[in-house]
Coordinates of C-alpha atoms and ligand atoms in Angstrom, one line a residue:
X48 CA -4.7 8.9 5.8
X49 CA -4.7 7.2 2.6
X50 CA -5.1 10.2 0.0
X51 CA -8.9 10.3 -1.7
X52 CA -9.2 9.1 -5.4
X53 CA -9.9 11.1 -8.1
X54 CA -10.6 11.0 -11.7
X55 CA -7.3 11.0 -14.2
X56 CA -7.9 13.1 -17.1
X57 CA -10.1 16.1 -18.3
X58 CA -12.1 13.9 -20.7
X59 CA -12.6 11.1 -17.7
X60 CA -13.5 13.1 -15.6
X61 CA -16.4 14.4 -18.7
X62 CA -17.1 10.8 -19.6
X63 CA -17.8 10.0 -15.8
X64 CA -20.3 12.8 -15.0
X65 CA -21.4 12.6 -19.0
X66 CA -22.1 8.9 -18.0
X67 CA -24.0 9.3 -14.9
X68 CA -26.5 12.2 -16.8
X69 CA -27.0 10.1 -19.9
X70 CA -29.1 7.4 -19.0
X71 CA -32.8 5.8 -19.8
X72 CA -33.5 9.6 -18.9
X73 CA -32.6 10.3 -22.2
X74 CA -33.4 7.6 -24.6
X75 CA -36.4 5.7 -22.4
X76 CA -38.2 9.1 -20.6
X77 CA -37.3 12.0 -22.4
X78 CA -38.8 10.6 -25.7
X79 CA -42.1 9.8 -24.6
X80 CA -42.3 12.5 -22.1
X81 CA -41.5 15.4 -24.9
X82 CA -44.7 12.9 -26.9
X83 CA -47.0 13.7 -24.4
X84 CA -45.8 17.4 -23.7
X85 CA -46.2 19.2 -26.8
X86 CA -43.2 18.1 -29.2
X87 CA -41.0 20.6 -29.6
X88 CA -42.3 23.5 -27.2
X89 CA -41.2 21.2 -24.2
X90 CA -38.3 20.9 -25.8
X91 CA -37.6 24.7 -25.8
X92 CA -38.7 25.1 -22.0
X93 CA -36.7 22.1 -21.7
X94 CA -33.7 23.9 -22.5
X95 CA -34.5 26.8 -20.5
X96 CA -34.8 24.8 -17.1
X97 CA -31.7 23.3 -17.8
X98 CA -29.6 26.6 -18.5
X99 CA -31.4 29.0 -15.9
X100 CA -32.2 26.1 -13.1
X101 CA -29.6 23.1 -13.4
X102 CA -26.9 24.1 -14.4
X103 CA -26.4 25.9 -11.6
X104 CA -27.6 23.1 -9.3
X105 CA -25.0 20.9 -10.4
X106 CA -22.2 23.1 -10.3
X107 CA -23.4 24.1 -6.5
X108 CA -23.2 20.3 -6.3
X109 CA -19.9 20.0 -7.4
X110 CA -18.3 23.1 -5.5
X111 CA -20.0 21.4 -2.3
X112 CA -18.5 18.3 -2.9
X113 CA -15.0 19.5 -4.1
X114 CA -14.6 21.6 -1.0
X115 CA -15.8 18.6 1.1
X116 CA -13.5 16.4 -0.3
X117 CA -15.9 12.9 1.4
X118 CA -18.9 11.5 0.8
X119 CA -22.4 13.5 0.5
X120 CA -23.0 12.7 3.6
X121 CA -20.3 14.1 5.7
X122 CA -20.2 16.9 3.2
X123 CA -22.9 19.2 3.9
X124 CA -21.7 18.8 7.6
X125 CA -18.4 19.9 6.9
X126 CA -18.8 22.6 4.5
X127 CA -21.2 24.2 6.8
X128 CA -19.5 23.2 10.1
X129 CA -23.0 22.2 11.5
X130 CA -24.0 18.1 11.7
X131 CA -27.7 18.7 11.0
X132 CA -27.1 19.5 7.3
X133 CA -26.3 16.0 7.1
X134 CA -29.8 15.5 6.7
X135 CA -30.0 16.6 2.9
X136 CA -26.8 13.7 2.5
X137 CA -29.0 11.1 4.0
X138 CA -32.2 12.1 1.8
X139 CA -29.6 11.8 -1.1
X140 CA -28.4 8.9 -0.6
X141 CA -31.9 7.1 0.2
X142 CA -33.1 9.0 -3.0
X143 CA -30.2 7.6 -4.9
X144 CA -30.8 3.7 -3.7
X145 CA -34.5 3.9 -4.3
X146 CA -33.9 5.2 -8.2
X147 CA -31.1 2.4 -8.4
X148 CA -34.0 -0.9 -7.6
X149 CA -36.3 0.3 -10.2
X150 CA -33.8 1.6 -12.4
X151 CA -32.5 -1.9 -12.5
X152 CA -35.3 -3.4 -13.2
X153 CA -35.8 -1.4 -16.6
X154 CA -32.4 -1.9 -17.4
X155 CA -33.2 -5.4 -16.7
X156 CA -35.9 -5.1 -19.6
X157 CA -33.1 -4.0 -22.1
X158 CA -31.1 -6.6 -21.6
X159 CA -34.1 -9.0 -22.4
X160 CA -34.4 -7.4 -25.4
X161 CA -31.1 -7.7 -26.3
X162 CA -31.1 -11.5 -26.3
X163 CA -34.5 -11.4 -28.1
X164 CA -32.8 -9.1 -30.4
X165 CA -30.6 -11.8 -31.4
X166 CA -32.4 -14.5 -31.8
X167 CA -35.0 -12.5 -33.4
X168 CA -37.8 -13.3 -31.4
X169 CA -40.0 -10.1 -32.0
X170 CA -39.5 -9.5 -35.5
X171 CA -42.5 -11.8 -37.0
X172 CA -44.8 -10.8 -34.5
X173 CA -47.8 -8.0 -34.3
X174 CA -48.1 -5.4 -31.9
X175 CA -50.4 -7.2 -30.0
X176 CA -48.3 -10.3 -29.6
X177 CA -45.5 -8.3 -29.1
X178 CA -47.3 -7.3 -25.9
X179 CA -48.4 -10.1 -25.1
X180 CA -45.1 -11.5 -25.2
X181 CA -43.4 -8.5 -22.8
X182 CA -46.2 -9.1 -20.4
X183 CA -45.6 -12.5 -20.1
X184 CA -41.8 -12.3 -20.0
X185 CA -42.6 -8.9 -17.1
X186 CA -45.7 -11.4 -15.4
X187 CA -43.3 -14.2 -14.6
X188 CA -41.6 -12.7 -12.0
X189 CA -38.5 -14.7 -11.9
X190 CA -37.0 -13.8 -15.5
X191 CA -36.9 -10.0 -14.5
X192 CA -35.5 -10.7 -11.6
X193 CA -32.5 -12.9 -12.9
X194 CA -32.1 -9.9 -16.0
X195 CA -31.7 -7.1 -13.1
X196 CA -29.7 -9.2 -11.1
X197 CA -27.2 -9.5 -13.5
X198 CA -27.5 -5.8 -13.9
X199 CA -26.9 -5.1 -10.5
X200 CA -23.7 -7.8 -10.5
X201 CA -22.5 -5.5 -13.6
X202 CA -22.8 -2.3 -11.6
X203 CA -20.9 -3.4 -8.7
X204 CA -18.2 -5.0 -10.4
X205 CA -17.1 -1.8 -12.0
X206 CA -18.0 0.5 -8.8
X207 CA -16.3 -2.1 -6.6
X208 CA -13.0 -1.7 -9.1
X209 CA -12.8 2.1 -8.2
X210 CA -13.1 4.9 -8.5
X211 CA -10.3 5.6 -11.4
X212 CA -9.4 1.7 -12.3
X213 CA -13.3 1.0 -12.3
X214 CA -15.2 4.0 -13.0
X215 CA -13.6 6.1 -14.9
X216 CA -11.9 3.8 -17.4
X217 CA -15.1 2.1 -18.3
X218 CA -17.0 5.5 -18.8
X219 CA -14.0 6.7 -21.4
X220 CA -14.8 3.8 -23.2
X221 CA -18.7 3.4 -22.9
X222 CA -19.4 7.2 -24.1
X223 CA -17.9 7.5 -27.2
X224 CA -19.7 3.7 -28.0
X225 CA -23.0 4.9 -27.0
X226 CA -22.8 8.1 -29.0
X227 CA -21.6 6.5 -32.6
X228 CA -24.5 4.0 -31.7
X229 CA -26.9 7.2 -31.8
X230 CA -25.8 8.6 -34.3
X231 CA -25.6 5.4 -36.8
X232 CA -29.3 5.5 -35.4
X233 CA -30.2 9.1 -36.0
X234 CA -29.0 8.7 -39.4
X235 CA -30.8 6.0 -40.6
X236 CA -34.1 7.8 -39.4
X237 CA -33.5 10.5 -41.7
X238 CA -33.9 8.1 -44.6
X239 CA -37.6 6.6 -43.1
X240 CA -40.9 7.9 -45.0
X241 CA -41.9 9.5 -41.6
X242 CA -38.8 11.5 -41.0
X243 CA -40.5 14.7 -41.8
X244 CA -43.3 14.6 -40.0
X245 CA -41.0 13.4 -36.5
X246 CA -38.7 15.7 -37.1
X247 CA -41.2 18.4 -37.6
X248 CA -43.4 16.9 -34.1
X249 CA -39.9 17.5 -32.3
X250 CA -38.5 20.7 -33.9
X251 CA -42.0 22.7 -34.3
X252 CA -43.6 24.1 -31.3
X253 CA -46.8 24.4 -30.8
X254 CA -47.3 26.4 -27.5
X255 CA -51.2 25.9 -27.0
X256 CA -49.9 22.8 -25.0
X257 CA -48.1 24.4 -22.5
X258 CA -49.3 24.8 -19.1
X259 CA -47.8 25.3 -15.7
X260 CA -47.8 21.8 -15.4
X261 CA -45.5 21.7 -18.2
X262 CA -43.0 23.5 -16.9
X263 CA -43.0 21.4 -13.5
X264 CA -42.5 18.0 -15.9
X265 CA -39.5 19.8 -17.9
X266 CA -38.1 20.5 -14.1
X267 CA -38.0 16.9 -12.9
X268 CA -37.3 15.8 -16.7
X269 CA -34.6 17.7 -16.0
X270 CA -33.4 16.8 -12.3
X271 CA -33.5 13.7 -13.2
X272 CA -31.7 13.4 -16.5
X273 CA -28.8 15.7 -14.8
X274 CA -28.2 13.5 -12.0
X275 CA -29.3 16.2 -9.8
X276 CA -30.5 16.4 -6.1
X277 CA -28.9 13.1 -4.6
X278 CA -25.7 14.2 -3.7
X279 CA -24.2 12.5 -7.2
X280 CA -22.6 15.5 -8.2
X281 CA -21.9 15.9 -4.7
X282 CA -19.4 12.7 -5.0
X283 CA -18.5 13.0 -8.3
X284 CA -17.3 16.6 -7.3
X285 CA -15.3 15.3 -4.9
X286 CA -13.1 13.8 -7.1
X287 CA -12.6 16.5 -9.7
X288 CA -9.2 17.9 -9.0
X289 CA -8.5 21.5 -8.4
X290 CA -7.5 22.5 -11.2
X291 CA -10.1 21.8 -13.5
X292 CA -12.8 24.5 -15.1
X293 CA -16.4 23.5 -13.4
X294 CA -18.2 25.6 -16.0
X295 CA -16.3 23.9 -18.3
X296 CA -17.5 20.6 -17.5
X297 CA -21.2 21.3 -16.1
X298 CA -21.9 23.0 -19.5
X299 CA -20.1 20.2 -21.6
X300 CA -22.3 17.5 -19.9
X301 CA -25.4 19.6 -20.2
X302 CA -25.1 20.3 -24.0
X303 CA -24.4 16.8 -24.1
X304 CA -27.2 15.8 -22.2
X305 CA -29.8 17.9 -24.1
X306 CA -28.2 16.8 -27.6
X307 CA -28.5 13.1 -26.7
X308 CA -32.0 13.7 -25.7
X309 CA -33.3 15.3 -28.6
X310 CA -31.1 12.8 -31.1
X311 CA -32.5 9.7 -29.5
X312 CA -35.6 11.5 -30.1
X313 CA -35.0 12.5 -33.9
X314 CA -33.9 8.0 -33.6
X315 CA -37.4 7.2 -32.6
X316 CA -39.9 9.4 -33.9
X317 CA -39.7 9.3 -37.6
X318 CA -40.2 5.4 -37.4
X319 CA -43.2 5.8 -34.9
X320 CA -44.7 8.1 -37.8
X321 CA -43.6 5.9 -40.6
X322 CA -45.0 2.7 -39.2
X323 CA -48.1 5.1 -38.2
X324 CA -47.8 4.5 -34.2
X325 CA -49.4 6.9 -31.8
X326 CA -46.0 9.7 -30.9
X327 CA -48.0 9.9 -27.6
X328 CA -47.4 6.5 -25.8
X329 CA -46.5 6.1 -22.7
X330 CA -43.4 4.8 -20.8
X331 CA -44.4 1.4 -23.4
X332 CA -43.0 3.7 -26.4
X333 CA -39.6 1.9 -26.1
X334 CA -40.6 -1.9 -24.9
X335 CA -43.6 -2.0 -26.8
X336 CA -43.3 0.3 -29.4
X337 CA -40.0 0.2 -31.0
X338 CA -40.2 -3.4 -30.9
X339 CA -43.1 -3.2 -33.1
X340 CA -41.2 -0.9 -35.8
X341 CA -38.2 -2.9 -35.7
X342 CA -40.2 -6.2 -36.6
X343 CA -41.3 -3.8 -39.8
X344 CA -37.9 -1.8 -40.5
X345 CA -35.6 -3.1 -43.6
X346 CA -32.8 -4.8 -41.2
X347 CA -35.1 -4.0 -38.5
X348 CA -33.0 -6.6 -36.2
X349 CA -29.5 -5.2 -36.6
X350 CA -30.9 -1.8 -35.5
X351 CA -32.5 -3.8 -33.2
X352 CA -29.9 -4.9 -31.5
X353 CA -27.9 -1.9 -31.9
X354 CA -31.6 0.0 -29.7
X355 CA -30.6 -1.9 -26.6
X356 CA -27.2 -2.3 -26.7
X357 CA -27.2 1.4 -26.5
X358 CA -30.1 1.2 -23.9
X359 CA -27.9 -1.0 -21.9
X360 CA -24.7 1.0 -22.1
X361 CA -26.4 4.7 -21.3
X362 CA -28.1 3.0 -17.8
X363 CA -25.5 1.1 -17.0
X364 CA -22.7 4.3 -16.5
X365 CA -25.7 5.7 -15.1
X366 CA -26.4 3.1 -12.3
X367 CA -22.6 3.5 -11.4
X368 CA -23.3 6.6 -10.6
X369 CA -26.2 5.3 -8.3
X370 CA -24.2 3.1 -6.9
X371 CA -21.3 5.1 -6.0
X372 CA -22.8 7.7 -4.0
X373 CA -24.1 4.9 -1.5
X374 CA -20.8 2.8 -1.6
X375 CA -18.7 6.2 -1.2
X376 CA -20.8 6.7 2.3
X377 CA -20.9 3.1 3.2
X378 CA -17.4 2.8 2.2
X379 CA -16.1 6.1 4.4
X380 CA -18.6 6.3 7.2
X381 CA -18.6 2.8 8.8
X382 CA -14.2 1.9 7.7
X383 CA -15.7 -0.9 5.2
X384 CA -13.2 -1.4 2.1
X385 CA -14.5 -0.5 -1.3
X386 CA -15.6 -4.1 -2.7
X387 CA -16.9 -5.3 1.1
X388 CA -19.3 -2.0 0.9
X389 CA -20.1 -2.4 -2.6
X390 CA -21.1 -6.0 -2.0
X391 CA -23.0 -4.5 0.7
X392 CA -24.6 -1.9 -1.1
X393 CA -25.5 -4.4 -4.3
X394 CA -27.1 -6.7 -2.2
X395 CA -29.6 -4.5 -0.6
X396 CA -30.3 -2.5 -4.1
X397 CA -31.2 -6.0 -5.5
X398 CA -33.4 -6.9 -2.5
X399 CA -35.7 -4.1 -3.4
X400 CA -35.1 -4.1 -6.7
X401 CA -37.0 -8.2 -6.4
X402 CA -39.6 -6.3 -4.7
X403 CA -40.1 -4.5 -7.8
X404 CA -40.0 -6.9 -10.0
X405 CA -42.7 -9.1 -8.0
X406 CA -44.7 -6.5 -7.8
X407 CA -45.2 -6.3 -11.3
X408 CA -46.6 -9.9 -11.4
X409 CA -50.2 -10.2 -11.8
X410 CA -52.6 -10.1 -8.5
X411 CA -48.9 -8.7 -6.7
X412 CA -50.0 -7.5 -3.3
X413 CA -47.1 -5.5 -2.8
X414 CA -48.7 -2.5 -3.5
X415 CA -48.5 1.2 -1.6
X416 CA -51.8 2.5 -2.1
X417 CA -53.4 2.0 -5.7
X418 CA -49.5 2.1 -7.3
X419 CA -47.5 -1.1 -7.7
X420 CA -44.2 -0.6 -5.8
X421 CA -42.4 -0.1 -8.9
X422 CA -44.4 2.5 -9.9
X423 CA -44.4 4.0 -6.5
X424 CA -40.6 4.2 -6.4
X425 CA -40.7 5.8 -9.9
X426 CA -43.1 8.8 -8.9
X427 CA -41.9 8.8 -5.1
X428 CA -38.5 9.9 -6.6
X429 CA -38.9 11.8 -9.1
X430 CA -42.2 13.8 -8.0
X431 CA -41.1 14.5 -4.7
X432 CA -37.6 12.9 -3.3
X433 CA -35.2 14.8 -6.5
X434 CA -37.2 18.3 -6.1
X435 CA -37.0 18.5 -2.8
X436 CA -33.1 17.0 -2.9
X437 CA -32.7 20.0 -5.7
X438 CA -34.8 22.8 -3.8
X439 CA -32.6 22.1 -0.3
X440 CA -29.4 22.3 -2.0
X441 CA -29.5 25.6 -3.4
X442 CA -30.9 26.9 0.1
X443 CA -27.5 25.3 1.6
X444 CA -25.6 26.9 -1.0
X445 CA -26.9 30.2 -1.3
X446 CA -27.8 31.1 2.5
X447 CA -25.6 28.7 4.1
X448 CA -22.2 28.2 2.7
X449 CA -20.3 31.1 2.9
X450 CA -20.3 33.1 -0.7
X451 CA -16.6 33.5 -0.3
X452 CA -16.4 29.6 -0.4
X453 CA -19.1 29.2 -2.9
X454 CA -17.0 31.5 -5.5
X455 CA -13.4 29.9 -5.2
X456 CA -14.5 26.6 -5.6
X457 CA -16.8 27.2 -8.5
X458 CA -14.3 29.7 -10.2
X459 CA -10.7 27.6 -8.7
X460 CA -9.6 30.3 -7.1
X461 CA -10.7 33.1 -9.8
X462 CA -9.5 31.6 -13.0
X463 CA -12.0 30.5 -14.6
X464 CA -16.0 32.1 -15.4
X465 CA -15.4 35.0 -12.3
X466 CA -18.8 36.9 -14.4
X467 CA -20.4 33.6 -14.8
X468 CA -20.0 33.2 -11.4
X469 CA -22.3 36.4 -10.9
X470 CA -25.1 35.6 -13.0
X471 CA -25.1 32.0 -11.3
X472 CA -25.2 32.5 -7.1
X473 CA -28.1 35.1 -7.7
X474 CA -29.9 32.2 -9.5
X475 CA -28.9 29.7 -7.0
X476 CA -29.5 32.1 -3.8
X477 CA -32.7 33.7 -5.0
X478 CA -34.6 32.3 -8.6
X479 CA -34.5 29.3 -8.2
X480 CA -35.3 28.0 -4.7
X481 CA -38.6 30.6 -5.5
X482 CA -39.5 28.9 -8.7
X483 CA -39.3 25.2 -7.2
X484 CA -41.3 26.2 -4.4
X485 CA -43.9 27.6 -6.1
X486 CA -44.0 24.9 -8.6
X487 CA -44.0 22.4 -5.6
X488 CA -47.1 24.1 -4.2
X489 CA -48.9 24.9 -7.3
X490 CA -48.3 20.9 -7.9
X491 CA -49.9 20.0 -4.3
X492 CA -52.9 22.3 -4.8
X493 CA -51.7 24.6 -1.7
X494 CA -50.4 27.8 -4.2
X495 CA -52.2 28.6 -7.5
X496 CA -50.7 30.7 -10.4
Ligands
LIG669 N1 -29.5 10.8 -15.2 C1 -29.8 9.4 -15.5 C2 -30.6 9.3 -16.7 O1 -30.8 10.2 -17.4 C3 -30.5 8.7 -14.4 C4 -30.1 9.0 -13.1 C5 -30.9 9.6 -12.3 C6 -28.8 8.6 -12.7 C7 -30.5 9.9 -11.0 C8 -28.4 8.9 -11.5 C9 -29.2 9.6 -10.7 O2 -31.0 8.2 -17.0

């Protein structure tokens, strides 16, 4: 049998999984998210989810995966030796193809704005034009459509290259870009008029905000901006070699993860303060928003520029990621070479990712309910597909993969975090499948606090 790729070097391997986590999570969601949360006491319980709750999800992810050696899929058959556990594979991998249609469709978004960067469309108009002009460009239908096919082209072209040749090479060079990008970014915000009072509405918390509810939103925040709960880390795991420290890397990409978060956060509030814009708007806070202060910022357009070109490198290592998980199944489960199943793969993503965009047009009927199927995708995943993805993966891998199996792979062997090790499968086997469940239920009105 042909032997199973893996990634290269420590830092690869790092830029990979630091690519898939650092996405439009960070610099589209987590911004206006922490807005409308309570500033800087989300933050806080932000933190806390990710230490006490995902961190150990994704290194159960990656110990599943790394003992599998396949795709999701076949993994959770193989590692517990029974085919019905196959099941939380297949609800990965549909959970991970649903993300990637509307996922492209926003990164489609940001690579309009790049061109209207450039030519420097935005920068005399008002915020109301400014709207005007997204819904138009969003209400035409076909323009989104071309933006997120070429997306979708990107994706596959570097997923289709493999897994070390594509993937990996293009993450070691995409990370580092993105982060001096951010941090030219941050930088400059600390010289606006508003950069106290954003700083301050990130770094104070004030707790009265804080509900239940909360701590539910931090959890998915968080699930989702880890790349947890679809069997990513499941695949990426499965490419990690031996001997290489799990901790090591589920910690690095979590710090990482946070600190882009919060630093794309320090980027955008001071300007929403100094140009006097409402720090609670919606999922509009980048497309509609930032817009608006860069048409008012001193060399608003370069930054500009920079905004989405950053925007467009953090989803694109992310949608990788996406795709990989599919094309790794596709690829091993029905004997399909790499670039015939990635072609495969593309091409259905970018079927539903049209349906998303249409159904964004005015008087769309392709609705489910009262949502546009764009939005429905959006909540469908993250509400309920990712928790649930997250909740069953920690029941395989505290009550039904053997601890013995659990503890080698997660330590290699003993040589690395052994009392980390025993701090984490308590979490894994007992806190944490409690505390999703009971925020799950509290969430559907069947369990109240
Ligand atoms: N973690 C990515 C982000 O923060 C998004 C993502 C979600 C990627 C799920 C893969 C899987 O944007």
């Amino acid at each position: 049998m042909k032997k199973r790729s893996t990634f290269g070097s420590t830092f690869g391997t790092v830029a990979v999984v630091g690519g898939s986590v650092i996405g439009l999570g960070n610099i589209w969601r987590f911004p206006y998210i922490a807005g409308q949360n309570g500033g800087a006491a989300f933050i806080l319980i932000y933190i806390c989810v990710a230490l006490l709750i995902s961190v150990p999800i994704m290194l159960s992810e990656f110990s599943i995966g790394r003992a599998a050696q396949s795709n999701s899929m076949r993994a959770y058959a193989k590692v517990s030796g029974r085919k019905g556990w196959q099941a939380i594979g297949y609800l990965g991998i549909a959970t991970a193809f649903t993300i990637l249609s509307f996922y492209s469709v926003i990164a489609g978004w940001g690579l309009e704005f790049i061109k209207e960067s450039f030519t420097g469309e935005f920068m005399s108009m008002d915020a109301g034009q400014i709207k005007a002009n997204f819904d138009a460009f969003v209400g035409t239908g076909w323009q989104p459509i071309l933006w997120s096919t070429l997306f979708i082209v990107g994706t596959a072209f570097i997923v289709g290259t493999g897994v070390e040749k594509g993937i990996e090479r293009f993450n070691k060079y995409a990370m580092p870009l993105m982060f001096l990008i951010l941090v030219v970014m941050a930088v400059n915000s600390v010289t606006l008029s508003g950069f106290k009072e954003g700083a301050a509405f990130l770094l104070k918390p004030d707790f009265s905000k804080v509900t239940i509810r909360t701590v539910l939103t931090a959890m998915g925040q968080s699930f989702f901006s880890l790349s947890l709960g679809m069997g990513i880390m499941v695949t990426y795991g499965s490419y990690i070699r031996t001997g290489r420290n799990m901790f090591g890397i589920a910690g690095t990409v979590t710090v990482a993860d946070t600190c882009i978060a919060i630093l794309s956060g320090l980027a955008i509030f001071p300007a929403v303060f100094s140009f006097g814009i409402n720090p609670t708007s919606g999922p509009d806070l980048v497309f509609l928003t930032l817009p608006n202060i860069f048409a008012q910022m001193a060399g608003g357009q370069v930054f500009s520029v920079m905004f989405f070109v950053l925007l467009f490198v953090a989803s694109i290592t992310s949608s990788v990621s996406l795709l990989e998980v599919v094309v790794a199944w596709v690829h091993e489960e029905f004997k399909l070479k790499r670039r015939a199943a990635t072609a495969v793969v593309g091409f259905g993503a970018l079927c539903l990712a049209v349906l998303c965009c249409l159904s964004q047009m005015p008087d769309s009927a392709l609705r489910v309910g009262s949502l546009d199927i764009f939005t429905f995708f959006d909540k469908l995943t993250s509400l309920y597909m990712i928790p649930v993805g997250g909740f069953l993966v920690v029941i395989f891998a505290g009550w039904i993969v053997k601890k013995k199996l659990m503890r080698d792979e997660m330590t290699t062997y003993g040589r690395y975090g052994t009392s980390l090790f025993d701090i984490v499968y308590p979490l894994v086997k007992f806190v944490i499948p409690i505390i999703i469940a009971a925020l799950f239920l509290n969430e559907l009105g069947l369990f109240k606090w």
